[in-house]
Tab-separated table of C-alpha atoms and ligand atoms in Angstrom:
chain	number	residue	atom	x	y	z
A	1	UNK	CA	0.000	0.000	0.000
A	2	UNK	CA	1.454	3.299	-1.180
A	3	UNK	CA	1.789	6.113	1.496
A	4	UNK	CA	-0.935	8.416	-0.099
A	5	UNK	CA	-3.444	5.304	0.141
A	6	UNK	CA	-2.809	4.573	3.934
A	7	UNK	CA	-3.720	8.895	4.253
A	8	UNK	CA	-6.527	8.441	2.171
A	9	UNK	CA	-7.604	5.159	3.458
A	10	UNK	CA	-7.947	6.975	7.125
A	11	UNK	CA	-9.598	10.079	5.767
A	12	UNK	CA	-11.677	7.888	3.254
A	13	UNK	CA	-14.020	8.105	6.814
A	14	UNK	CA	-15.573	10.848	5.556
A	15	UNK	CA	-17.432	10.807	2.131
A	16	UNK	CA	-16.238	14.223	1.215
A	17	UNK	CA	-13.008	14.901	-0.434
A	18	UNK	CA	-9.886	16.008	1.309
A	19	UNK	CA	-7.914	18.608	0.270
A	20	UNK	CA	-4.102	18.777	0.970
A	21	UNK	CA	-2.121	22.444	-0.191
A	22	UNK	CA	1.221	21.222	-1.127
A	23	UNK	CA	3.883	24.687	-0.940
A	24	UNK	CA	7.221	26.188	-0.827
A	25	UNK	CA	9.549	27.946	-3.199
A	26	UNK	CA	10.129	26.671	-6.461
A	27	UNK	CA	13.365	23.473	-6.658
A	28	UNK	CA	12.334	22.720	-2.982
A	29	UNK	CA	10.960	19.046	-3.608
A	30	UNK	CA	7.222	19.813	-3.897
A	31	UNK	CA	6.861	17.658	-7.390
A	32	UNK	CA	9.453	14.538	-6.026
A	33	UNK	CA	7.429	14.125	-2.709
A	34	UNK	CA	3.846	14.293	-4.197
A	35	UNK	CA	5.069	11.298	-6.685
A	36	UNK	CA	6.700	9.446	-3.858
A	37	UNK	CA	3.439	9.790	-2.372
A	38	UNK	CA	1.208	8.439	-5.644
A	39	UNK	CA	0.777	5.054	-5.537
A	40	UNK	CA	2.956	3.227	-8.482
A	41	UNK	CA	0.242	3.295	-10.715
A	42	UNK	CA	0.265	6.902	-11.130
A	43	UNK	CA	-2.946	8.489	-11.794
A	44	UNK	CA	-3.913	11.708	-13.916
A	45	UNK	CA	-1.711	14.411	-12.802
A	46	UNK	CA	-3.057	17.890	-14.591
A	47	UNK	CA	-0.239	20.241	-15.063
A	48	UNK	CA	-1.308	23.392	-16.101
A	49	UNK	CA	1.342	25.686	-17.193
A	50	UNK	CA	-0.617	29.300	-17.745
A	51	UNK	CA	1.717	31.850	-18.161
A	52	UNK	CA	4.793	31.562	-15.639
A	53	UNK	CA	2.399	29.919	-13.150
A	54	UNK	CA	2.308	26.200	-12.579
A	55	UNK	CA	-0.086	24.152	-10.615
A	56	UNK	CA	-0.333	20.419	-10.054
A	57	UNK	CA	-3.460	19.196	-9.113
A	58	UNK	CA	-4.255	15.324	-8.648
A	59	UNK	CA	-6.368	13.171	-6.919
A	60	UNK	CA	-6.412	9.768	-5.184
A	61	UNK	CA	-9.748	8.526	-3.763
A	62	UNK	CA	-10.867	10.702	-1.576
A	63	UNK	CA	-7.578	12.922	-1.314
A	64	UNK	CA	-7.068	16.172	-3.317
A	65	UNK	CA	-3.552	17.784	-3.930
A	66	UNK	CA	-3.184	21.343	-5.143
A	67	UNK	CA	0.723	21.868	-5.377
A	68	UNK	CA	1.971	25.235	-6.551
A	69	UNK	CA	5.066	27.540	-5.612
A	70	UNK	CA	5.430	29.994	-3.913
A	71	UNK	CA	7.809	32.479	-5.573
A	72	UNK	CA	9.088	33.893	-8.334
A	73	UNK	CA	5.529	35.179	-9.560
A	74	UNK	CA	4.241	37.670	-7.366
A	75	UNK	CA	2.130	38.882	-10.140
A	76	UNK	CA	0.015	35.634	-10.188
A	77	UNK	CA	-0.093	35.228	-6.139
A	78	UNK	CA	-3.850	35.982	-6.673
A	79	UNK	CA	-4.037	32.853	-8.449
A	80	UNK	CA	-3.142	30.627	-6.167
A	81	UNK	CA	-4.459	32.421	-2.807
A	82	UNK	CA	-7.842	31.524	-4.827
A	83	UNK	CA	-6.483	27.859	-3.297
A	84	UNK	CA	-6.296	28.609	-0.146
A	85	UNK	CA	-9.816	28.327	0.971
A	86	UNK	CA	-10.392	24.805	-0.177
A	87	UNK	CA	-7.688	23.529	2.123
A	88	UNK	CA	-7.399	21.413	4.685
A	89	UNK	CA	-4.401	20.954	5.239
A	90	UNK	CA	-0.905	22.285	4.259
A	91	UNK	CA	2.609	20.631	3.347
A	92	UNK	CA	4.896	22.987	3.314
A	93	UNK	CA	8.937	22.351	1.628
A	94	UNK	CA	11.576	23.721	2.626
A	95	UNK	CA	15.463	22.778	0.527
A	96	UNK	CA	17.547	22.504	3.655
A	97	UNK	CA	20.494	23.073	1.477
A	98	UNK	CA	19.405	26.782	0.618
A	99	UNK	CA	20.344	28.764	2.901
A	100	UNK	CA	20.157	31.986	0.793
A	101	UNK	CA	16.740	31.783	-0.360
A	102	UNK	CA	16.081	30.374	3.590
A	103	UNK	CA	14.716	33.643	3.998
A	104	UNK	CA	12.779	34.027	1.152
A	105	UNK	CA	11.016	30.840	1.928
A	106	UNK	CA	9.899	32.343	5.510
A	107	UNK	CA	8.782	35.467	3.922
A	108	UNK	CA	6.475	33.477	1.971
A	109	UNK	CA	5.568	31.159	4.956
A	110	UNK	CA	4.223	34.159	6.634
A	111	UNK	CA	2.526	35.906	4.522
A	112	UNK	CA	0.921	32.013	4.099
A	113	UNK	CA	0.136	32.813	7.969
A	114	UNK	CA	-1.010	36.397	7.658
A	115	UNK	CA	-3.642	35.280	4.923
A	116	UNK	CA	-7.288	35.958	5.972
A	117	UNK	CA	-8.642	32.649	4.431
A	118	UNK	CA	-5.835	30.723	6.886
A	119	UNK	CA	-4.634	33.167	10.007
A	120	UNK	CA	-8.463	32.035	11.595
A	121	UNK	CA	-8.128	28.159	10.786
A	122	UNK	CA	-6.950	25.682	13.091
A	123	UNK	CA	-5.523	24.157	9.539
A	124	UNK	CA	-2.406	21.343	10.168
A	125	UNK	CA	0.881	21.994	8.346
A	126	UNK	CA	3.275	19.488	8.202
A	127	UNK	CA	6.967	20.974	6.842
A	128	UNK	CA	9.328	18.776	5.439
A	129	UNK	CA	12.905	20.384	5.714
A	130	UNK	CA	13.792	18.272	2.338
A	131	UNK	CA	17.270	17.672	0.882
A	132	UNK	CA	18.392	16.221	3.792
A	133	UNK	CA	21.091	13.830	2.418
A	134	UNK	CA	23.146	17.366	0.460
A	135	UNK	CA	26.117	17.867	2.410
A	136	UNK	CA	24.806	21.835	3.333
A	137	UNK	CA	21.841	20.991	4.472
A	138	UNK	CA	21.235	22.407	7.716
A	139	UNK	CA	18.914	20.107	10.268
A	140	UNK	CA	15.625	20.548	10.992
A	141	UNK	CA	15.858	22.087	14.241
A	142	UNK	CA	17.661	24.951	12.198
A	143	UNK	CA	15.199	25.434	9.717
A	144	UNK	CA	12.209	25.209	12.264
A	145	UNK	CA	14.680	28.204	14.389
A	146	UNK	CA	15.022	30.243	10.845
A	147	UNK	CA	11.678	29.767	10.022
A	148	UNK	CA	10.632	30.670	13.288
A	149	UNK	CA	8.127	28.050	14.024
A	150	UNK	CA	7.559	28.438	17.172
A	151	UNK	CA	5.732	30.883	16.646
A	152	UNK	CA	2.797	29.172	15.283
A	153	UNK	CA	0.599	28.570	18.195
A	154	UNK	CA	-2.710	28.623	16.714
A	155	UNK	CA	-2.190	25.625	14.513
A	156	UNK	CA	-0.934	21.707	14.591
A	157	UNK	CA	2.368	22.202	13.236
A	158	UNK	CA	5.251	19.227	12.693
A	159	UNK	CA	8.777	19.514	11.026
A	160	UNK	CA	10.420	16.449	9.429
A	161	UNK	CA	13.316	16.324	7.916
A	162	UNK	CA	13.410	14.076	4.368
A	163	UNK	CA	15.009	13.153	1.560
A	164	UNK	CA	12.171	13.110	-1.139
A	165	UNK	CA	14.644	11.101	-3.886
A	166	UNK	CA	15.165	7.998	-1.350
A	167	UNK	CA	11.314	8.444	0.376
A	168	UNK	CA	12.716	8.871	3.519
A	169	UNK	CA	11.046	11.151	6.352
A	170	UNK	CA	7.684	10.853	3.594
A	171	UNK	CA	6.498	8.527	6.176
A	172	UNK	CA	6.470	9.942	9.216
A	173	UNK	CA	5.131	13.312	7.861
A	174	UNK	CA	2.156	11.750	6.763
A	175	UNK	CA	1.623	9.483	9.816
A	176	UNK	CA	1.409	13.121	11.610
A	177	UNK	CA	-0.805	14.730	9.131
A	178	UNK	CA	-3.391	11.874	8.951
A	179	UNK	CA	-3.804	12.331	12.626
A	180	UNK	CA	-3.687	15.925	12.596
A	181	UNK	CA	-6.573	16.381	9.773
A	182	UNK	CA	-8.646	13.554	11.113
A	183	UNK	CA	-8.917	15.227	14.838
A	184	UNK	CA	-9.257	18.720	13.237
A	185	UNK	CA	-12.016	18.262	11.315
A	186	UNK	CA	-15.624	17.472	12.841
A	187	UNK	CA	-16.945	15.498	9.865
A	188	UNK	CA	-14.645	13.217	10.840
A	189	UNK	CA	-15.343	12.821	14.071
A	190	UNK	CA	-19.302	12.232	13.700
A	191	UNK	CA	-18.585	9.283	11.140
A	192	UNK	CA	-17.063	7.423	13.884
A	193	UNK	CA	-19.584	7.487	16.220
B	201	GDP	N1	19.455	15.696	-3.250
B	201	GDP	C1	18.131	15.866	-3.235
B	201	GDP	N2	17.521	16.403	-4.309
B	201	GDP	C2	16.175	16.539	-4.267
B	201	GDP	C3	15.396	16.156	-3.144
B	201	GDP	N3	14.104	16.438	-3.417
B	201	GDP	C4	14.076	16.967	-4.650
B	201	GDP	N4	15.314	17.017	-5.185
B	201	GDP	C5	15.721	17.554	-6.503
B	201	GDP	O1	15.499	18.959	-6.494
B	201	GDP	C6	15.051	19.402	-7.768
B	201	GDP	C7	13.713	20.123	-7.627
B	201	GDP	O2	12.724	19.189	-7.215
B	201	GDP	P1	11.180	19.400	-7.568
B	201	GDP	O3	10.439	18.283	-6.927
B	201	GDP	O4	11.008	19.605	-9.022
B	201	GDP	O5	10.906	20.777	-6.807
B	201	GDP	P2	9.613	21.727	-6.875
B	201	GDP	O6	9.973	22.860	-7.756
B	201	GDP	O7	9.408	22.168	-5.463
B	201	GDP	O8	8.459	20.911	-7.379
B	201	GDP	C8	14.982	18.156	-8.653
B	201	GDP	O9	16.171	18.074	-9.383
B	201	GDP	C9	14.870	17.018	-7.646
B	201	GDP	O10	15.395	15.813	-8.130
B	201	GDP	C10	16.099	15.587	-2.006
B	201	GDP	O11	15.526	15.247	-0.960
B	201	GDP	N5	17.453	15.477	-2.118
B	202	MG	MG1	7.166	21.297	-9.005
C-alpha cells in the first residue's frame, strides 16, 4: 500500500473529499514528494502551465492535492491564494540546502500565515525540511529556528526532515498529518460514532 493510500484510506471516513495544499519555493521538492506519495500506478496528474504559473493538481480517492510555488511570480499570487480556501491541510517544503533563499522561503511562509482565508483556521501543516542527504543541508531544528516556528501557536504544526529522492522522512510526515486532519475536522469525528 502506497503512502498516499494509507492517508486516504484513514480520511476515506468521511465521504467528502480532502484537500491537501502542497507549498514552498520553487526546486524545494514539492513535485518529487507528491510522486513518492502516488501510488505506483500513477494516476492523472493535470499540469497546467498558464503563463509563468504552474499548478499540479491530482487526486487519489478521496484525497485532493493542489501543489503550486510559492515564488518567483508575485504577479500571479492571486491565483493561487484563490487555493487557499479549499484547504485542509498544508505541506509545506523547505530545501535545507538553501540557505540563501532560507529567507525568502519564511517570507512566503508568513505571509501564508497572515492570509485571511488561513490566520483564523486551526488548519495542520506538516513541513518537510527536504534535501536532507546534500552535504549543506542544515537540520531541521535549524530550519524550524530560521523559520521561526515556534511561533505558530494557533495551529498543529510538525517539522520532518526528508530526503524526497530515497522516500525517507515521507512517512512519518504523513503518519502526523493523517492524525492531525482527522482530529481537526468534525466530519470526521461524527462518522465514527
Ligand atoms: N538531493 C536531493 N535532491 C532533491 C530532493 N528532493 C528533490 N530534489 C531535486 O530537487 C530538484 C527540484 O525538485 P522538484 O520536486 O522539481 O521541486 P519543486 O519545484 O518544489 O516541485 C529536482 O532536481 C529534484 O530531483 C532531495 O531530498 N534530495
Ligand atoms: Mg514542481
Amino acid at each position: 500500500m502506497g503512502l498516499l493510500d494509507r492517508l486516504s484510506g484513514l480520511l476515506g471516513l468521511k465521504k467528502k473529499e480532502v484537500h491537501v495544499l502542497c507549498l514552498g519555493l520553487d526546486n524545494s521538492g514539492k513535485t518529487t514528494i507528491i510522486n513518492k506519495l502516488k501510488p505506483s500506478n500513477a494516476q492523472s496528474q493535470d499540469i497546467v502551465p498558464t503563463i509563468g504559473f504552474n499548478i499540479e493538481k491530482f487526486k487519489s480517492s478521496s484525497l485532493s492535492f493542489t501543489v503550486f510555488d510559492m515564488s518567483g511570480q508575485g504577479r500571479y499570487r492571486n491565483l493561487w491564494e484563490h487555493y487557499y480556501k479549499e484547504g485542509q491541510a498544508i505541506i509545506f517544503v523547505i530545501d535545507s540546502s538553501d540557505r540563501l533563499r532560507m529567507v525568502v522561503a519564511k517570507e512566503e511562509l508568513d505571509t501564508l500565515l497572515n492570509h485571511p482565508d488561513i490566520k483564523h483556521r486551526r488548519i495542520p501543516i506538516l513541513f518537510f525540511a527536504n534535501k536532507m542527504d546534500l552535504r549543506d543541508a542544515v537540520t531541521s531544528v535549524k530550519v524550524s529556528q530560521l523559520l521561526c516556528l515556534e511561533n505558530i501557536k494557533d495551529k498543529p504544526w510538525h517539522i520532518c526532515a526528508s530526503d524526497a529522492i530515497k522516500g525517507e522522512g515521507l512517512q512519518e510526515g504523513v503518519d502526523w498529518l493523517q492524525e492531525k486532519t482527522v482530529q481537526s475536522d468534525p466530519v470526521c469525528e461524527d462518522m465514527k460514532r
